[in-house]
Amino acid sequence: MHEQKVAIVTGSSSGIGLETSLELARNGFYTYASMRNIEKSKKIEEIAKNQNLPLSVIQLDVNDEESITEAIEAISNEKNRIDVLVNNAGYGVFGSLEDLSVEEMKDQFETNFFGVVRVTKKVLPLMRRRLDSKRTIVNISSVGGCIGAPILSAYQSTKFALEGLSESMYYELLPFGIRVVIVEPGFIQTNIMNSSIMAKNGSNHESPYFQLTQTIEKYFRSMVNDNLDATPALHVANTIIDAVNADTPDLRYPVGNDAKTILEARKKLNDREFVDLIKNQLLTNQ
Ligand SMILES: NC(=O)c1ccc[n+]([C@@H]2O[C@H](COP(=O)([O-])OP(=O)(O)OC[C@H]3O[C@@H](n4cnc5c(N)ncnc54)[C@H](OP(=O)(O)O)[C@@H]3O)[C@@H](O)[C@H]2O)c1
């Protein structure tokens, strides 16, 4: 009998992480749904119990080296393998570069970029060993990892950095048979607007960027929270399942019609044409 494959997902308390953990478990992976605050585990535990899914919740804060070490050691002791790692934990910061403090920007990188670095470095030694199995690292980037946007300079920078890291890791891990996949969601119906924050100076009426900041924040909030066309988080989870089950997964998976349209435009248009498109979408009415 084949040993059960093992998956770990960061940021499983809500949104994409929660749906992905459940889908991996439904697809036969023994899934560690990791989250920094274990008190938020009720929802996923109830669903897993009702559906009799192979899923355990485990504490892991991507900013806390010790919690990562403990979680991965626990998995190593219990299962001695990790076949799938989904680096999903993340949040957003709104604010122009001038309104953002260096600390606020560093915090954004700590979670969205160095969080991925820390967890992946701990998982790789265990993952590298199982040469007999399909193993995949899925990094949740964003459309924002490929295009700039005003007032999201910190967030987009973290996702651009993640794209560069992931693409480089892709080559490094080829000799070990470990596949690296980048997922680029558009607007997804999740909790992200509630968990995202505003730069301290972003809501200062005296800021020369105040009006633009308000407009952009409102636009993104409406596109995630009130947009019936925003993609359900389950679609991201299903894309991840397709990628991890594929014999030869693609490097990049845009998710949602909005993501596919804008990323196609980015490929087809030259810089001048593309920035005009974004200016028309985000900077009109200013
Ligand atoms: N929603 C979108 O439109 C969209 C679009 C493109 C990309 N994404 C990306 O998708 C990923 C998931 O976001 P989501 O939309 O599902 O938002 P979400 O519902 O707010 O979920 C974010 C998850 O990340 C967790 N998290 C934050 N900081 C953490 C840390 N230090 N350690 C461990 N977990 C941490 C949160 O935990 P708590 O509950 O404890 O805060 C939560 O579980 C993010 O990387 C985001 O950038 C989202």
Coordinates of C-alpha atoms and ligand atoms in Angstrom, one line a residue:
M1 CA 0.0 0.0 0.0
H2 CA 1.2 3.5 -0.9
E3 CA 2.1 5.9 2.0
Q4 CA -0.3 8.8 2.2
K5 CA 1.1 12.0 0.7
V6 CA 1.5 15.0 3.0
A7 CA 0.8 18.7 2.4
I8 CA 1.2 21.8 4.5
V9 CA -0.5 25.2 3.8
T10 CA 0.4 28.5 5.6
G11 CA -2.3 30.9 6.5
S12 CA -5.2 28.4 6.7
S13 CA -7.4 30.3 9.0
S14 CA -9.3 31.9 6.2
G15 CA -9.7 32.6 2.4
I16 CA -7.4 30.8 0.0
G17 CA -5.4 29.0 2.6
L18 CA -8.6 27.5 4.2
E19 CA -10.1 26.4 0.9
T20 CA -6.8 25.0 -0.3
S21 CA -6.2 23.0 2.9
L22 CA -9.6 21.4 2.6
E23 CA -9.3 20.7 -1.1
L24 CA -5.9 19.0 -0.6
A25 CA -7.4 16.9 2.2
R26 CA -10.4 16.0 -0.1
N27 CA -7.9 15.0 -2.7
G28 CA -6.2 12.5 -0.5
F29 CA -3.3 14.5 1.0
Y30 CA -2.8 14.3 4.7
T31 CA -3.0 18.1 5.2
Y32 CA -1.5 20.2 7.9
A33 CA -3.6 23.4 7.9
S34 CA -1.2 25.8 9.5
M35 CA -2.1 29.1 11.1
R36 CA -0.5 31.6 13.4
N37 CA -3.5 31.9 15.7
I38 CA -4.8 28.4 16.6
E39 CA -8.0 30.0 18.1
K40 CA -9.1 30.6 14.5
S41 CA -9.2 26.8 13.8
K42 CA -12.8 26.2 14.6
K43 CA -14.3 26.6 11.1
I44 CA -11.8 24.4 9.3
E45 CA -11.8 21.8 12.1
E46 CA -15.6 21.5 11.9
I47 CA -15.6 21.1 8.2
A48 CA -12.8 18.5 8.3
K49 CA -14.6 16.6 11.0
N50 CA -18.0 16.7 9.2
Q51 CA -16.4 15.5 5.9
N52 CA -14.1 13.1 7.6
L53 CA -11.0 14.6 6.0
P54 CA -7.4 13.8 6.8
L55 CA -6.5 17.2 8.2
S56 CA -4.7 18.5 11.3
V57 CA -4.4 22.1 12.4
I58 CA -0.9 23.1 13.4
Q59 CA 0.4 26.4 14.8
L60 CA 2.8 28.3 12.5
D61 CA 3.6 32.0 12.3
V62 CA 5.7 32.6 9.1
N63 CA 7.4 35.5 11.0
D64 CA 8.5 33.3 13.9
E65 CA 11.4 31.0 13.2
E66 CA 10.8 28.9 16.3
S67 CA 7.2 28.2 15.4
I68 CA 8.2 27.1 11.9
T69 CA 10.9 24.8 13.3
E70 CA 8.5 23.3 15.8
A71 CA 5.8 22.7 13.2
I72 CA 8.1 21.2 10.6
E73 CA 9.8 19.0 13.2
A74 CA 6.3 17.8 14.3
I75 CA 5.4 16.9 10.8
S76 CA 8.7 15.2 10.2
N77 CA 8.2 13.1 13.4
E78 CA 4.6 12.2 12.6
K79 CA 4.8 11.6 8.8
N80 CA 8.5 11.9 7.8
R81 CA 7.6 13.5 4.5
I82 CA 6.2 16.7 2.9
D83 CA 5.0 16.4 -0.7
V84 CA 3.3 19.8 -1.1
L85 CA 4.0 23.1 0.5
V86 CA 1.7 26.0 -0.2
N87 CA 3.2 29.3 0.8
N88 CA 0.0 31.3 1.1
A89 CA 0.1 33.5 4.3
G90 CA 0.1 37.2 3.4
Y91 CA -1.6 40.6 3.8
G92 CA -1.5 44.0 2.1
V93 CA -0.5 47.5 3.1
F94 CA -2.0 50.5 1.5
G95 CA 0.1 53.7 1.2
S96 CA 2.3 55.6 -1.2
L97 CA 6.0 55.1 -0.8
E98 CA 6.3 58.6 0.8
D99 CA 3.6 57.8 3.3
L100 CA 5.1 54.3 4.2
S101 CA 7.7 54.1 6.9
V102 CA 10.6 51.8 6.2
E103 CA 9.4 49.7 9.2
E104 CA 6.0 49.3 7.6
M105 CA 7.6 48.2 4.3
K106 CA 9.9 45.8 6.1
D107 CA 7.0 44.3 8.0
Q108 CA 5.3 43.7 4.7
F109 CA 8.4 41.9 3.4
E110 CA 8.7 39.9 6.6
T111 CA 5.4 38.2 6.0
N112 CA 4.9 38.1 2.3
F113 CA 8.5 37.4 1.2
F114 CA 10.7 36.4 4.1
G115 CA 7.8 34.3 5.5
V116 CA 8.1 32.2 2.3
V117 CA 11.9 32.1 2.5
R118 CA 11.8 30.9 6.2
V119 CA 9.2 28.2 5.7
T120 CA 10.6 26.9 2.4
K121 CA 14.1 26.6 3.9
K122 CA 12.8 24.5 6.7
V123 CA 10.7 22.3 4.5
L124 CA 13.2 21.6 1.7
P125 CA 15.6 19.2 3.5
L126 CA 12.6 16.9 4.2
M127 CA 11.1 17.4 0.8
R128 CA 14.3 16.8 -1.1
R129 CA 14.6 13.2 0.4
R130 CA 11.6 11.7 -1.3
L131 CA 12.9 11.3 -4.8
D132 CA 10.2 8.7 -5.5
S133 CA 7.3 11.1 -5.3
K134 CA 5.8 14.1 -7.1
R135 CA 6.7 17.1 -4.9
T136 CA 5.5 20.7 -5.4
I137 CA 6.1 24.1 -3.8
V138 CA 3.2 26.5 -4.6
N139 CA 3.9 30.1 -4.0
I140 CA 0.8 32.4 -3.8
S141 CA 1.9 35.5 -5.6
S142 CA -0.7 37.8 -7.2
V143 CA -1.4 39.7 -10.4
G144 CA 0.4 42.3 -8.3
G145 CA 3.6 40.3 -8.7
C146 CA 3.6 41.2 -12.4
I147 CA 2.2 44.8 -12.6
G148 CA 2.7 47.9 -10.5
A149 CA -0.2 49.8 -8.9
P150 CA -0.3 53.2 -7.1
I151 CA -0.6 53.1 -3.3
L152 CA 0.3 49.4 -3.3
S153 CA 4.0 49.9 -3.9
A154 CA 4.9 47.8 -0.8
Y155 CA 2.6 44.9 -1.5
Q156 CA 3.5 44.8 -5.2
S157 CA 7.2 44.9 -4.3
T158 CA 6.8 41.8 -2.1
K159 CA 5.0 39.9 -4.8
F160 CA 7.5 41.0 -7.5
A161 CA 10.3 39.7 -5.2
L162 CA 8.4 36.5 -4.7
E163 CA 8.1 36.0 -8.4
G164 CA 11.9 36.4 -8.8
L165 CA 12.6 34.0 -5.9
S166 CA 10.1 31.4 -7.2
E167 CA 11.4 31.5 -10.8
S168 CA 15.0 31.1 -9.5
M169 CA 14.0 28.3 -7.2
Y170 CA 12.3 26.6 -10.1
Y171 CA 15.7 26.0 -11.7
E172 CA 17.5 25.2 -8.5
L173 CA 15.0 22.5 -7.5
L174 CA 14.8 20.8 -11.0
P175 CA 17.6 18.4 -10.3
F176 CA 15.8 17.2 -7.2
G177 CA 12.5 16.7 -9.0
I178 CA 10.8 19.4 -6.9
R179 CA 8.4 21.5 -9.0
V180 CA 7.8 25.2 -8.2
V181 CA 4.5 26.8 -9.2
I182 CA 3.5 30.4 -9.0
V183 CA -0.2 31.2 -8.5
E184 CA -1.3 34.7 -9.6
P185 CA -4.8 35.4 -8.4
G186 CA -6.8 38.5 -9.4
F187 CA -9.6 39.7 -7.1
I188 CA -10.6 36.8 -4.9
Q189 CA -13.5 36.8 -2.4
T190 CA -11.6 36.5 0.9
N191 CA -10.9 38.3 4.1
I192 CA -7.9 40.1 2.7
M193 CA -9.3 43.6 2.8
N194 CA -10.0 43.2 6.5
S195 CA -6.6 41.9 7.3
S196 CA -4.8 44.5 5.2
I197 CA -3.7 47.7 6.8
M198 CA -3.2 51.4 6.0
A199 CA 0.2 53.0 6.3
K200 CA 0.1 55.2 9.4
N201 CA 0.6 58.3 7.4
G202 CA -1.8 57.1 4.6
S203 CA -4.9 58.4 6.4
N204 CA -3.3 61.8 7.3
H205 CA -5.4 64.4 5.6
E206 CA -2.3 66.5 5.1
S207 CA -0.6 63.9 3.0
P208 CA -0.3 65.0 -0.7
Y209 CA -1.4 61.4 -1.5
F210 CA -4.5 61.4 0.8
Q211 CA -7.1 61.6 -2.0
L212 CA -5.4 59.0 -4.2
T213 CA -4.9 56.7 -1.2
Q214 CA -8.6 56.9 -0.3
T215 CA -9.7 56.3 -3.9
I216 CA -7.5 53.3 -4.5
E217 CA -8.3 51.7 -1.1
K218 CA -12.0 52.1 -1.8
Y219 CA -11.6 50.7 -5.3
F220 CA -9.7 47.6 -4.1
R221 CA -12.2 47.1 -1.2
S222 CA -15.1 47.2 -3.6
M223 CA -13.4 44.8 -6.1
V224 CA -12.8 42.2 -3.3
N225 CA -15.8 42.7 -1.1
D226 CA -18.7 43.9 -3.3
N227 CA -17.8 42.5 -6.6
L228 CA -20.0 39.6 -7.7
D229 CA -17.4 38.8 -10.4
A230 CA -14.6 38.4 -7.9
T231 CA -13.4 34.8 -8.0
P232 CA -14.3 32.5 -5.2
A233 CA -11.3 31.2 -3.1
L234 CA -12.3 27.7 -4.0
H235 CA -11.2 28.4 -7.7
V236 CA -7.7 29.2 -6.5
A237 CA -7.7 25.9 -4.4
N238 CA -8.8 23.9 -7.5
T239 CA -6.1 25.5 -9.6
I240 CA -3.5 24.5 -6.9
I241 CA -4.9 20.9 -7.0
D242 CA -4.6 20.8 -10.8
A243 CA -1.0 22.0 -10.5
V244 CA 0.1 19.6 -7.8
N245 CA -1.5 16.6 -9.6
A246 CA -0.1 17.6 -13.0
D247 CA 2.8 15.5 -14.4
T248 CA 4.5 18.6 -15.7
P249 CA 2.9 21.7 -14.1
D250 CA 3.2 25.2 -15.6
L251 CA 5.4 27.7 -13.9
R252 CA 2.6 30.3 -13.6
Y253 CA -1.1 29.9 -13.0
P254 CA -3.2 33.1 -13.2
V255 CA -6.6 32.6 -11.5
G256 CA -9.7 34.5 -12.4
N257 CA -10.8 36.2 -15.7
D258 CA -9.6 39.5 -14.4
A259 CA -6.1 38.1 -13.8
K260 CA -6.0 36.4 -17.2
T261 CA -7.1 39.5 -19.1
I262 CA -4.7 41.9 -17.4
L263 CA -1.7 39.5 -17.6
E264 CA -2.4 38.9 -21.3
A265 CA -2.5 42.6 -21.8
R266 CA 0.8 43.0 -20.0
K267 CA 2.4 40.5 -22.4
K268 CA 0.9 42.0 -25.6
L269 CA 1.3 45.7 -24.9
N270 CA 4.5 47.7 -24.7
D271 CA 5.2 49.6 -21.6
R272 CA 3.8 52.9 -22.9
E273 CA 0.5 51.2 -23.9
F274 CA 0.3 49.2 -20.7
V275 CA 0.8 52.1 -18.3
D276 CA -1.9 54.0 -20.2
L277 CA -4.3 51.2 -19.6
I278 CA -3.5 51.2 -15.8
K279 CA -3.7 55.0 -15.7
N280 CA -7.1 54.9 -17.3
Q281 CA -8.3 52.3 -14.8
L282 CA -6.8 53.6 -11.6
L283 CA -6.0 57.3 -12.0
T284 CA -9.0 58.7 -13.8
N285 CA -11.3 60.8 -11.6
Q286 CA -8.2 62.1 -9.7
Ligands
LIG1 N1 -7.8 38.0 -2.0 C1 -7.3 38.5 -3.1 O1 -7.9 39.2 -3.9 C2 -5.8 38.1 -3.4 C3 -5.3 38.4 -4.7 C4 -4.0 38.0 -5.0 C5 -3.2 37.4 -4.1 N2 -3.7 37.1 -2.8 C6 -2.8 36.4 -1.9 O2 -3.4 35.3 -1.4 C7 -2.8 34.9 -0.1 C8 -4.0 34.6 0.9 O3 -4.8 35.8 1.1 P1 -6.3 35.7 1.2 O4 -6.9 36.5 0.1 O5 -6.8 34.3 1.4 O6 -6.6 36.6 2.5 P2 -7.0 36.3 4.0 O7 -8.4 35.6 4.0 O8 -6.8 37.5 4.8 O9 -6.0 35.2 4.5 C9 -4.7 35.5 4.8 C10 -4.1 34.4 5.7 O10 -2.7 34.7 5.9 C11 -2.5 34.6 7.3 N3 -1.3 35.3 7.8 C12 -1.0 36.6 7.8 N4 0.1 36.9 8.4 C13 0.6 35.6 8.8 C14 1.7 35.2 9.5 N5 2.7 36.1 10.0 N6 1.9 33.9 9.8 C15 1.0 33.0 9.4 N7 -0.2 33.4 8.7 C16 -0.3 34.7 8.5 C17 -3.8 35.1 7.9 O11 -3.9 34.7 9.3 P3 -4.8 35.5 10.4 O12 -6.2 35.0 10.2 O13 -4.2 35.1 11.7 O14 -4.6 37.0 10.0 C18 -4.8 34.3 7.0 O15 -4.9 33.0 7.4 C19 -2.0 36.1 0.3 O16 -0.6 35.8 0.1 C20 -2.5 37.2 -0.6 O17 -1.4 38.2 -0.9 C21 -5.0 37.4 -2.5

